[in-house]
mmCIF file of C-alpha atoms and ligand atoms in Angstrom:
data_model
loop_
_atom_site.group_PDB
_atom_site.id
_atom_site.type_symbol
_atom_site.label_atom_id
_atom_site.label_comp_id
_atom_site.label_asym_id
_atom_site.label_seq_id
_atom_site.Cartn_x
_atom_site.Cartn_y
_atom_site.Cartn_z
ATOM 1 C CA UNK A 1 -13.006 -1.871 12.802
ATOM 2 C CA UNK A 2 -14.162 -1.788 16.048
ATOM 3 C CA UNK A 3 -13.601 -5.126 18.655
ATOM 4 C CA UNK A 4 -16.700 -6.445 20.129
ATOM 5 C CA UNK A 5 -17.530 -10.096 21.512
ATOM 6 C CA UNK A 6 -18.931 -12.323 18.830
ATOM 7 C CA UNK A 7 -22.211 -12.308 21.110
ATOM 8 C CA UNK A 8 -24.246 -9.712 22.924
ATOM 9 C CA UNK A 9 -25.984 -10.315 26.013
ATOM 10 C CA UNK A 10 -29.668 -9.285 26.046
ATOM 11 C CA UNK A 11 -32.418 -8.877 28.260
ATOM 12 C CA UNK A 12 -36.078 -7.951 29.488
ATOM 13 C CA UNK A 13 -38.777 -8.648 31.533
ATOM 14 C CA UNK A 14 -38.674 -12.688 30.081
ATOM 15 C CA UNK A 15 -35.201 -13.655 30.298
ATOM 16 C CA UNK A 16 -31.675 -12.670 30.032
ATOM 17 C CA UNK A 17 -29.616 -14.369 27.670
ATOM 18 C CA UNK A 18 -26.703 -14.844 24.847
ATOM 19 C CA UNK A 19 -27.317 -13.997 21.286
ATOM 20 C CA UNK A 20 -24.222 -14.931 18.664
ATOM 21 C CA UNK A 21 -23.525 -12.468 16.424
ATOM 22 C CA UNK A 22 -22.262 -13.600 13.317
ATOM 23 C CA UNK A 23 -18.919 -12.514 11.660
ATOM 24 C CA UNK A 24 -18.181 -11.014 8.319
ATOM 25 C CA UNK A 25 -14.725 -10.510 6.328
ATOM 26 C CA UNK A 26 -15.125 -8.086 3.504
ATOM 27 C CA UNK A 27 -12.937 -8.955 0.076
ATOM 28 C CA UNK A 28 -12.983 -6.011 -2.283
ATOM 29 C CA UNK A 29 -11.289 -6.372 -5.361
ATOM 30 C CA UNK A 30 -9.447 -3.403 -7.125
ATOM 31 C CA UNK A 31 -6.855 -5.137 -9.210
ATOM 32 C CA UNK A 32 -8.396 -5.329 -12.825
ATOM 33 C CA UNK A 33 -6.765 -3.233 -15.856
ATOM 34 C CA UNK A 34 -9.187 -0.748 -15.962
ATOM 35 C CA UNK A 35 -8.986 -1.327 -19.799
ATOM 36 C CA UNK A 36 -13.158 0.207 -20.372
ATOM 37 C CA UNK A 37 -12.248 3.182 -18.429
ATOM 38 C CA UNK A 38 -9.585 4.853 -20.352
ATOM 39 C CA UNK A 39 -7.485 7.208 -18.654
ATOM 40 C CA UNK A 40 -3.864 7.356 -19.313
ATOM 41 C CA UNK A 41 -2.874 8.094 -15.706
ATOM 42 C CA UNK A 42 -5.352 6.623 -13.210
ATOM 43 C CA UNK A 43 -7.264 2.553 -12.760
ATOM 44 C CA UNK A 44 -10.524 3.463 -11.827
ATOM 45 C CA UNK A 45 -10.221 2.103 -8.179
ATOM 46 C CA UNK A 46 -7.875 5.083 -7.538
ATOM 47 C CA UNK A 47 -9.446 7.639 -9.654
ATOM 48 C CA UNK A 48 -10.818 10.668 -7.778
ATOM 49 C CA UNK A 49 -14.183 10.858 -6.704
ATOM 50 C CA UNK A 50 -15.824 13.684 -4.335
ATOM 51 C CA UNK A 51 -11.996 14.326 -2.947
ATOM 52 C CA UNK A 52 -11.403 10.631 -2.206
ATOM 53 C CA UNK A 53 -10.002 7.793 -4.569
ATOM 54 C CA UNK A 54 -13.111 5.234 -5.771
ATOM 55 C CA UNK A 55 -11.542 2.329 -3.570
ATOM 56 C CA UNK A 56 -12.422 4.260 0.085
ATOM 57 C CA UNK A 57 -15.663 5.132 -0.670
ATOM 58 C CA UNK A 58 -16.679 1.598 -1.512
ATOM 59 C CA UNK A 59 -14.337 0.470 1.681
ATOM 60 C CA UNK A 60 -15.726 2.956 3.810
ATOM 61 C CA UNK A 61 -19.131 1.715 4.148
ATOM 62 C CA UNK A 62 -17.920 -1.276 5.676
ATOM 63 C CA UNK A 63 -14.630 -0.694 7.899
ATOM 64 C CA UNK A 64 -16.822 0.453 10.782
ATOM 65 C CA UNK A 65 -19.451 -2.032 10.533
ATOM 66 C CA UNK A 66 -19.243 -3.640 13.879
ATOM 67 C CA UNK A 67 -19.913 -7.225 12.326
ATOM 68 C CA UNK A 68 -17.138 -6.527 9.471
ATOM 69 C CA UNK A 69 -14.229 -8.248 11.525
ATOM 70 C CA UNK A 70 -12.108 -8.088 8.773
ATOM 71 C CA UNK A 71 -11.469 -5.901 5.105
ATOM 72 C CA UNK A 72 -8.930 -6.839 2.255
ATOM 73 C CA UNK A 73 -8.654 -5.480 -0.180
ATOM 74 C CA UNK A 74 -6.941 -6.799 -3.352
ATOM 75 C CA UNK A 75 -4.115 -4.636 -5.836
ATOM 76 C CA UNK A 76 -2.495 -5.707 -8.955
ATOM 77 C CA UNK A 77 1.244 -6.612 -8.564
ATOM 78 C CA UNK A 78 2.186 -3.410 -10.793
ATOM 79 C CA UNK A 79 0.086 -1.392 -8.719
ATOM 80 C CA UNK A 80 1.488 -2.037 -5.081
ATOM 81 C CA UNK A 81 4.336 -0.041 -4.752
ATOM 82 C CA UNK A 82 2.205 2.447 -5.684
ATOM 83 C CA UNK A 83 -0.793 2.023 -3.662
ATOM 84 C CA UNK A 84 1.402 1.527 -0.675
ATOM 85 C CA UNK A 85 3.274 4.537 -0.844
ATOM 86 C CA UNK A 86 -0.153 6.907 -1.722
ATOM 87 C CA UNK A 87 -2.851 5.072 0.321
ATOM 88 C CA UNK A 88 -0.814 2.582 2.636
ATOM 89 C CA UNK A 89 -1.626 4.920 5.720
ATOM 90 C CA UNK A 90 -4.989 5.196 4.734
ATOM 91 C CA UNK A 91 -5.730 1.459 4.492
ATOM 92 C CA UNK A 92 -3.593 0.923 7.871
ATOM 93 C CA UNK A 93 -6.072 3.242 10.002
ATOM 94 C CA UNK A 94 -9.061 1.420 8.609
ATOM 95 C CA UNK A 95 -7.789 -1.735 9.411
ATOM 96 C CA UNK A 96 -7.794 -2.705 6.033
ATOM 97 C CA UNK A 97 -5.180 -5.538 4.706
ATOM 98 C CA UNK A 98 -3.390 -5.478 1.592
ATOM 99 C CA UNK A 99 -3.693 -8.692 -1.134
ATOM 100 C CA UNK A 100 -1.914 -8.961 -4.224
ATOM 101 C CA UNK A 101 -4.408 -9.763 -6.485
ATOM 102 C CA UNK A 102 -4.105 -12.087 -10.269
ATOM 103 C CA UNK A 103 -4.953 -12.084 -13.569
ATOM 104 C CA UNK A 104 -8.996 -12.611 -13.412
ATOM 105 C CA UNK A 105 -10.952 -11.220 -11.262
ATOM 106 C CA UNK A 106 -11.928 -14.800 -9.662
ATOM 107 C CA UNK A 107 -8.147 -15.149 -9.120
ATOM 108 C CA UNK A 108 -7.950 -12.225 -7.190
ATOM 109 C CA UNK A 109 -10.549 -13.004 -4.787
ATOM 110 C CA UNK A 110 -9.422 -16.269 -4.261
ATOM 111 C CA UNK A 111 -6.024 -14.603 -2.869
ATOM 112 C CA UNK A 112 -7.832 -12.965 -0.175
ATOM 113 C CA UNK A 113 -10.158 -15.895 0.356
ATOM 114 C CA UNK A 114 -6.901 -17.921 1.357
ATOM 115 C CA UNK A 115 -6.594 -14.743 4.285
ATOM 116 C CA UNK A 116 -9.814 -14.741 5.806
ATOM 117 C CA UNK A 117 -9.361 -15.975 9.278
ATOM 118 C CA UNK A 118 -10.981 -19.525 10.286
ATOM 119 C CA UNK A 119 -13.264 -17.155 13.245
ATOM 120 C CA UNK A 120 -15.026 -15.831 10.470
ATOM 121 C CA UNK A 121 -18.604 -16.765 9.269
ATOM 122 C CA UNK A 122 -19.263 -14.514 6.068
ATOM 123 C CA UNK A 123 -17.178 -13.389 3.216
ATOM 124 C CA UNK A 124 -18.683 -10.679 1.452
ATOM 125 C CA UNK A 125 -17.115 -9.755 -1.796
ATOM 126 C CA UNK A 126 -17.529 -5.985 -3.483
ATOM 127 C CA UNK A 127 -15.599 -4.814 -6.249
ATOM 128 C CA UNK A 128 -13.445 -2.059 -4.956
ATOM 129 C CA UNK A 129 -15.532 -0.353 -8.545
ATOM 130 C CA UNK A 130 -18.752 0.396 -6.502
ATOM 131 C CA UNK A 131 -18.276 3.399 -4.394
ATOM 132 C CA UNK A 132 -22.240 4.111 -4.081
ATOM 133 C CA UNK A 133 -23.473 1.160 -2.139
ATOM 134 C CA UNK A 134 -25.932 2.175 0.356
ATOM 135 C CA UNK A 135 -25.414 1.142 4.108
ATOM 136 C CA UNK A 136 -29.380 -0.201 3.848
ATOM 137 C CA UNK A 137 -28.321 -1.869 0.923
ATOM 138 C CA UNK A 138 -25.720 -3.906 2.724
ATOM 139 C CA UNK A 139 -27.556 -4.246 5.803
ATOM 140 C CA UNK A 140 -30.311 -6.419 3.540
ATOM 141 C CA UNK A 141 -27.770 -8.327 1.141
ATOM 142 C CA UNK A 142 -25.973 -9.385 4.896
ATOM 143 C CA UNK A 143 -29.526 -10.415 6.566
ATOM 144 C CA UNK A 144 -30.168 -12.266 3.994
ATOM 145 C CA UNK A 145 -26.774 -14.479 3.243
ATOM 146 C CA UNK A 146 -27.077 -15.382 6.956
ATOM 147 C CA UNK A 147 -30.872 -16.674 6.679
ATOM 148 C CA UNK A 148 -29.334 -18.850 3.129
ATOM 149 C CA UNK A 149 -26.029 -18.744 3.278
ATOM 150 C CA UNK A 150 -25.651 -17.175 -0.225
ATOM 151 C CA UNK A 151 -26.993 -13.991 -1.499
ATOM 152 C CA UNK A 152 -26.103 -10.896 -4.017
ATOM 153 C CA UNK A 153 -27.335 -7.723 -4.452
ATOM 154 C CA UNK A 154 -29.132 -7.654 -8.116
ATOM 155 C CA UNK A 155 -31.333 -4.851 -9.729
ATOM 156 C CA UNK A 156 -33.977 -5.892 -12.588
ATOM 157 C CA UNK A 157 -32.990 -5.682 -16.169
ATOM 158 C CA UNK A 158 -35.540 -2.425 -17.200
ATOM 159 C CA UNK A 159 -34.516 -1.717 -20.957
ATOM 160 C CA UNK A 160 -35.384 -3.847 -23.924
ATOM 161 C CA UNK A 161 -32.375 -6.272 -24.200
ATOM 162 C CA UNK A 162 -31.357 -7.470 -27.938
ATOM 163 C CA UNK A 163 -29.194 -10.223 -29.274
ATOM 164 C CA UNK A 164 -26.810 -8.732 -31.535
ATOM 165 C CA UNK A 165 -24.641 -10.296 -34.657
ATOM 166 C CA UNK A 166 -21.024 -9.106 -35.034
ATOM 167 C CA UNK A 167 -22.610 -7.338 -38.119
ATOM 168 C CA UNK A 168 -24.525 -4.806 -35.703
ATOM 169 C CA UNK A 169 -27.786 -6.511 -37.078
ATOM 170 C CA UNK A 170 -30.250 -7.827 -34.334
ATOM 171 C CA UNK A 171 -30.596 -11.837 -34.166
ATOM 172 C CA UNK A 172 -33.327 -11.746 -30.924
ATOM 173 C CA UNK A 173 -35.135 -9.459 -28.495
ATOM 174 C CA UNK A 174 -34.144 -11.172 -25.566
ATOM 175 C CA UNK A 175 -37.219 -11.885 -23.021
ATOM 176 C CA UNK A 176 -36.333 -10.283 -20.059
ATOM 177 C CA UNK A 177 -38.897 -10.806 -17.149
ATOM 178 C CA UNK A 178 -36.501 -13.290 -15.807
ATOM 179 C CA UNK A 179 -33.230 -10.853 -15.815
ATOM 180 C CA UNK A 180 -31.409 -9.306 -13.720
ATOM 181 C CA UNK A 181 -28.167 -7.833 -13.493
ATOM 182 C CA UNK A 182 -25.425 -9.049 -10.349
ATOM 183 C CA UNK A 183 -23.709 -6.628 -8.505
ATOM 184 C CA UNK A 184 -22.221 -6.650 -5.293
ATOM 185 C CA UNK A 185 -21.364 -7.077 -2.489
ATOM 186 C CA UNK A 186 -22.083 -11.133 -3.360
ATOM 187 C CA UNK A 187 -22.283 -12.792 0.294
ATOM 188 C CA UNK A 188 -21.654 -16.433 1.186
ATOM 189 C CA UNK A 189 -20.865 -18.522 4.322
ATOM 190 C CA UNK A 190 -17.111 -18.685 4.170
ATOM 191 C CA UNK A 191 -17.335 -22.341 4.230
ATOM 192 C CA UNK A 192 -19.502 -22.152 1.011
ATOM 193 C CA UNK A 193 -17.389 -19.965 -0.790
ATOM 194 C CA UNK A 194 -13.886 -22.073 0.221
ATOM 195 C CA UNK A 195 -15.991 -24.927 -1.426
ATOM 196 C CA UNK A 196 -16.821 -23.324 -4.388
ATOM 197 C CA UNK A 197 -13.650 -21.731 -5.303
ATOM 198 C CA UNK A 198 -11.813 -25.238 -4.262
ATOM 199 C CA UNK A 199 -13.910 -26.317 -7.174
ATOM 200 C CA UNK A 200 -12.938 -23.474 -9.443
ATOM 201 C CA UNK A 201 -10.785 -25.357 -11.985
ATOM 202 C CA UNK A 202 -9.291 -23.260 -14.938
ATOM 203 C CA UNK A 203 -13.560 -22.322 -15.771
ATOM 204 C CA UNK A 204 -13.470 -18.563 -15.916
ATOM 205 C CA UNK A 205 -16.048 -16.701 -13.818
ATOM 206 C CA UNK A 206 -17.295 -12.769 -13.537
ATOM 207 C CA UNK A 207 -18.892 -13.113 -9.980
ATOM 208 C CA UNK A 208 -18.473 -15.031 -7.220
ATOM 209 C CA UNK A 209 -21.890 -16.330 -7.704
ATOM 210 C CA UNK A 210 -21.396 -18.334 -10.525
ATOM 211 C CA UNK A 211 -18.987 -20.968 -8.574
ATOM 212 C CA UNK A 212 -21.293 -21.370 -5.574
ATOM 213 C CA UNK A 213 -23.811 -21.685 -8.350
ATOM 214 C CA UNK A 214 -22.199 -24.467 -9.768
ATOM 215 C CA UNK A 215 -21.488 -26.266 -6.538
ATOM 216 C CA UNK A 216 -24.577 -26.297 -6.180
ATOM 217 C CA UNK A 217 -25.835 -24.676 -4.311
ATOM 218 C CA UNK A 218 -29.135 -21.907 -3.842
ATOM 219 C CA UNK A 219 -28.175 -18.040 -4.051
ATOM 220 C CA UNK A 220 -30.677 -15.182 -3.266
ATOM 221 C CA UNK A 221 -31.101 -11.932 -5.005
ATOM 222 C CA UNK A 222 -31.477 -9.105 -3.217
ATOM 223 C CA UNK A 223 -33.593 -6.174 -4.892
ATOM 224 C CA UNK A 224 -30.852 -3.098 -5.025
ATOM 225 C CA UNK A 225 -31.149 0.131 -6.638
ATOM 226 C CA UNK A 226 -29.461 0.539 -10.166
ATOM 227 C CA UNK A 227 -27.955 3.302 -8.342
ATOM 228 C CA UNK A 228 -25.388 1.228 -6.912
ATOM 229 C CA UNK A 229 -23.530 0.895 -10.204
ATOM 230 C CA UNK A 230 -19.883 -0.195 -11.376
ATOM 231 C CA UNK A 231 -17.420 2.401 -12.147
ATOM 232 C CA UNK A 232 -16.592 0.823 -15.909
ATOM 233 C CA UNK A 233 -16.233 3.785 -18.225
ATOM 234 C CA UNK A 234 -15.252 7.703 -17.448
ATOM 235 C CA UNK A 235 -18.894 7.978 -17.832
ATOM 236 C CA UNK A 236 -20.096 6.201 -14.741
ATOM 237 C CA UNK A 237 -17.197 8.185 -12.532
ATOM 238 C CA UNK A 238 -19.654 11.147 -13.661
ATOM 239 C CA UNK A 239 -22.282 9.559 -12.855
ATOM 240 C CA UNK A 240 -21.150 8.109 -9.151
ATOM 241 C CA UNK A 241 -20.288 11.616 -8.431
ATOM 242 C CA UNK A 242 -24.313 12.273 -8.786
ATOM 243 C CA UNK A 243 -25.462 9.278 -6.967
ATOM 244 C CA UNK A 244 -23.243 10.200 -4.006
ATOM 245 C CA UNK A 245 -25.385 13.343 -3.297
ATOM 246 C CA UNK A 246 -28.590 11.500 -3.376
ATOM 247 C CA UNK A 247 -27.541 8.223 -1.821
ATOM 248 C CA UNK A 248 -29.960 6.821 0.912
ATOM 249 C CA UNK A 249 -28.439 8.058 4.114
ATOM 250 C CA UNK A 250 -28.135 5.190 7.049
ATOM 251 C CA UNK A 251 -31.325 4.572 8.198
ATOM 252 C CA UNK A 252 -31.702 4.360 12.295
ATOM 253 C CA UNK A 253 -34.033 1.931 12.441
ATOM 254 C CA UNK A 254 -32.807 -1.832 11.733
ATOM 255 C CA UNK A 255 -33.163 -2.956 7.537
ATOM 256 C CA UNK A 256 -36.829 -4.555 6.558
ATOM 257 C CA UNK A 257 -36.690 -8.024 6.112
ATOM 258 C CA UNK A 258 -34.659 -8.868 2.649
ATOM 259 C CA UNK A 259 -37.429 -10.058 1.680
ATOM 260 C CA UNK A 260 -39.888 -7.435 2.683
ATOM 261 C CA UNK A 261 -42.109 -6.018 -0.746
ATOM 262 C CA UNK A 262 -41.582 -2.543 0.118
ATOM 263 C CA UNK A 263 -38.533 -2.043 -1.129
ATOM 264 C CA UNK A 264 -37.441 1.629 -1.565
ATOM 265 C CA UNK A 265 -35.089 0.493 -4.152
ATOM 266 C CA UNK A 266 -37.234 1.889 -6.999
HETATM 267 N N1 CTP B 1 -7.943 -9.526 -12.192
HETATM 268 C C1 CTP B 1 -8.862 -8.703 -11.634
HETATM 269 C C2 CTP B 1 -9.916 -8.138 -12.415
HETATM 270 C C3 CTP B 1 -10.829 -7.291 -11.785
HETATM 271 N N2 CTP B 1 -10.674 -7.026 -10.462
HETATM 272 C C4 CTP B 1 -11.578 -6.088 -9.808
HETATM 273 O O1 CTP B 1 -12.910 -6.558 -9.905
HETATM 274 C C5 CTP B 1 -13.822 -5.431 -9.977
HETATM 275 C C6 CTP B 1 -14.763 -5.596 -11.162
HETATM 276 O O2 CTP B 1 -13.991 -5.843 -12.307
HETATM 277 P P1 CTP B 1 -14.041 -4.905 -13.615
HETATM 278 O O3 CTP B 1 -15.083 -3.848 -13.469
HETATM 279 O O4 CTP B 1 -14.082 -5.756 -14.804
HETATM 280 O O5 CTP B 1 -12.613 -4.189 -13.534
HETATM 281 P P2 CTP B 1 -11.475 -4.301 -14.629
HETATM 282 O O6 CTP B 1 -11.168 -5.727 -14.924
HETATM 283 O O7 CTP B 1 -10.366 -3.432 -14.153
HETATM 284 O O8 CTP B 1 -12.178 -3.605 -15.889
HETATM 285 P P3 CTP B 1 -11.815 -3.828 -17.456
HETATM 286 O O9 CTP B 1 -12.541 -5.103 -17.844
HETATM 287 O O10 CTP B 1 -12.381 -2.600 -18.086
HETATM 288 O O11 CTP B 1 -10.317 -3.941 -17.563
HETATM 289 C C7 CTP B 1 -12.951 -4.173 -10.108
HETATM 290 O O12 CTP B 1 -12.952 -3.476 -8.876
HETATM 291 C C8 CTP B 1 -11.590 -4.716 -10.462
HETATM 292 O O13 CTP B 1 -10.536 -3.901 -9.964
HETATM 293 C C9 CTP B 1 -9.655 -7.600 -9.696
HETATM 294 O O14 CTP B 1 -9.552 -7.352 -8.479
HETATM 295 N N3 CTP B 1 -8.765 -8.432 -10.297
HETATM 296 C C1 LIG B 2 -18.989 -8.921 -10.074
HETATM 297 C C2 LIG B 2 -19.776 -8.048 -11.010
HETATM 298 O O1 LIG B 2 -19.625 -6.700 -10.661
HETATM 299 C C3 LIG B 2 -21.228 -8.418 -10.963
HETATM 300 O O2 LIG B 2 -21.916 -7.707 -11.963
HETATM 301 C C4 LIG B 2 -19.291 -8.197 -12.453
HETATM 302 O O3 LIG B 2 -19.467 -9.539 -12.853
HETATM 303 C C5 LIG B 2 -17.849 -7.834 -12.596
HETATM 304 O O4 LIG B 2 -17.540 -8.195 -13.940
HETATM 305 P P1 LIG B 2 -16.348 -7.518 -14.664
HETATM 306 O O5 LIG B 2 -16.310 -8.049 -16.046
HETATM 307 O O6 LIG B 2 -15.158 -7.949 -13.845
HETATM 308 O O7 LIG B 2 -16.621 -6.055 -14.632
#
């Protein structure tokens, strides 16, 4: 990551002044099982994709984010030795700092939470699972957590969801106009996010959302793309592989307003 001053002076014709940029750490968890996906040999964070393991693509999008002051990135105890000896180099010339992650998933961020540096203003948290996030994508998920403080990247539910009995027969069709389904990254003012996970007790949580939630406190969706998927089964590794070639390439100009209704994430 590049250095900068936490502020950039600006100017015109009306005055010159200070604006404060604010500060993001970026937590991205890899140290799950990988039980869904399958494969004898590699966890899906370290499974190839497009020449590079899952984990950098998904890291890569953010280590040279000049507001991204800091990237951890969280492996499973049985999986250090060994990420240290393939990748170790790797994550050293990104800047990126090595967590040993716990049982849940919530576990595992909370041992990077306890690194991020007191400078810092935002935690964002994206599973180490999501190589295809779009640089736009970020750029509106981070605009928006520091106009509220909390906000996720979410795509509407499309299909017809149904309730389903342990006998495969359907109980409910499942109204979904409200739905939605989380991804990441999940963004919160550190602060927030120390409060929330101070809170965590022994309740089990899959997102980061759910705690701040439960604090409470407000947290914004995002529109985002299905296309920015999680790598669960060997299928979706297939299907990343597509996405990558049609991704939205960084945009020049500056993200629309989060909140903006044309959204090109149809
Ligand atoms: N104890 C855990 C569990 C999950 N994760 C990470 O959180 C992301 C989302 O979790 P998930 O997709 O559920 O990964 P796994 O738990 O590995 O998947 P499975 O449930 O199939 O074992 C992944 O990048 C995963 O590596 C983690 O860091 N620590
Ligand atoms: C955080 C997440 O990706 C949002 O959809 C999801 O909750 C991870 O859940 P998992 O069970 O750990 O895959």
């Amino acid at each position: 990551m590049r250095p900068s001053l936490p502020f950039y002076l600006y100017s015109d014709w009306r005055s010159v002044g200070f604006a404060f940029v604010a500060t993001f750490a970026v937590i991205l968890p890899a140290a799950g099982k990988s039980s869904r996906f399958g494969d004898a040999f590699y966890k899906k964070p370290f499974a190839p994709l497009e020449n590079r393991p899952v984990w950098m693509h998904a890291a890569e999008k953010f280590s040279n984010r000049p507001e991204v002051k800091q990237l951890l990135i969280v492996i499973s105890p049985e999986d250090k030795d060994d990420f240290d000896e393939k990748f170790g180099g790797n994550a050293a010339m990104m800047g990126i700092e090595v967590v040993v992650g716990g049982t849940e998933r919530s576990d595992s961020v909370q041992a990077a939470l306890s690194r991020v540096r007191d400078d810092i203003d935002f935690v964002a948290v994206h599973d180490a699972a999501r190589p295809c996030v779009a640089e736009e994508w970020i750029d509106r998920v981070f605009a928006a957590a520091e106009q509220t403080g909390a906000a996720l990247l979410a795509a509407p539910v499309t299909a017809t969801l149904k309730r389903v009995g342990n006998d495969k027969i359907i109980r409910e069709t499942v109204p979904r106009e409200t739905l939605w389904e989380a991804q990441t990254p999940q963004v919160f003012r550190r602060q927030l996010l120390l409060d929330a996970y101070a809170r965590r007790g022994t309740e089990l949580a899959t997102d980061d959302a759910q705690l701040v939630e439960r604090l409470p406190h407000p947290v914004t969706v995002v529109p985002c793309s299905a296309m920015n998927l999680k790598i669960t089964s060997k299928d979706d590794l297939r299907l990343a592989a597509a996405i990558l070639k049609v991704l939205p390439k960084p945009t020049l100009l500056s993200a629309p307003h989060p909140f903006a209704d044309d959204h090109l994430w149809r």
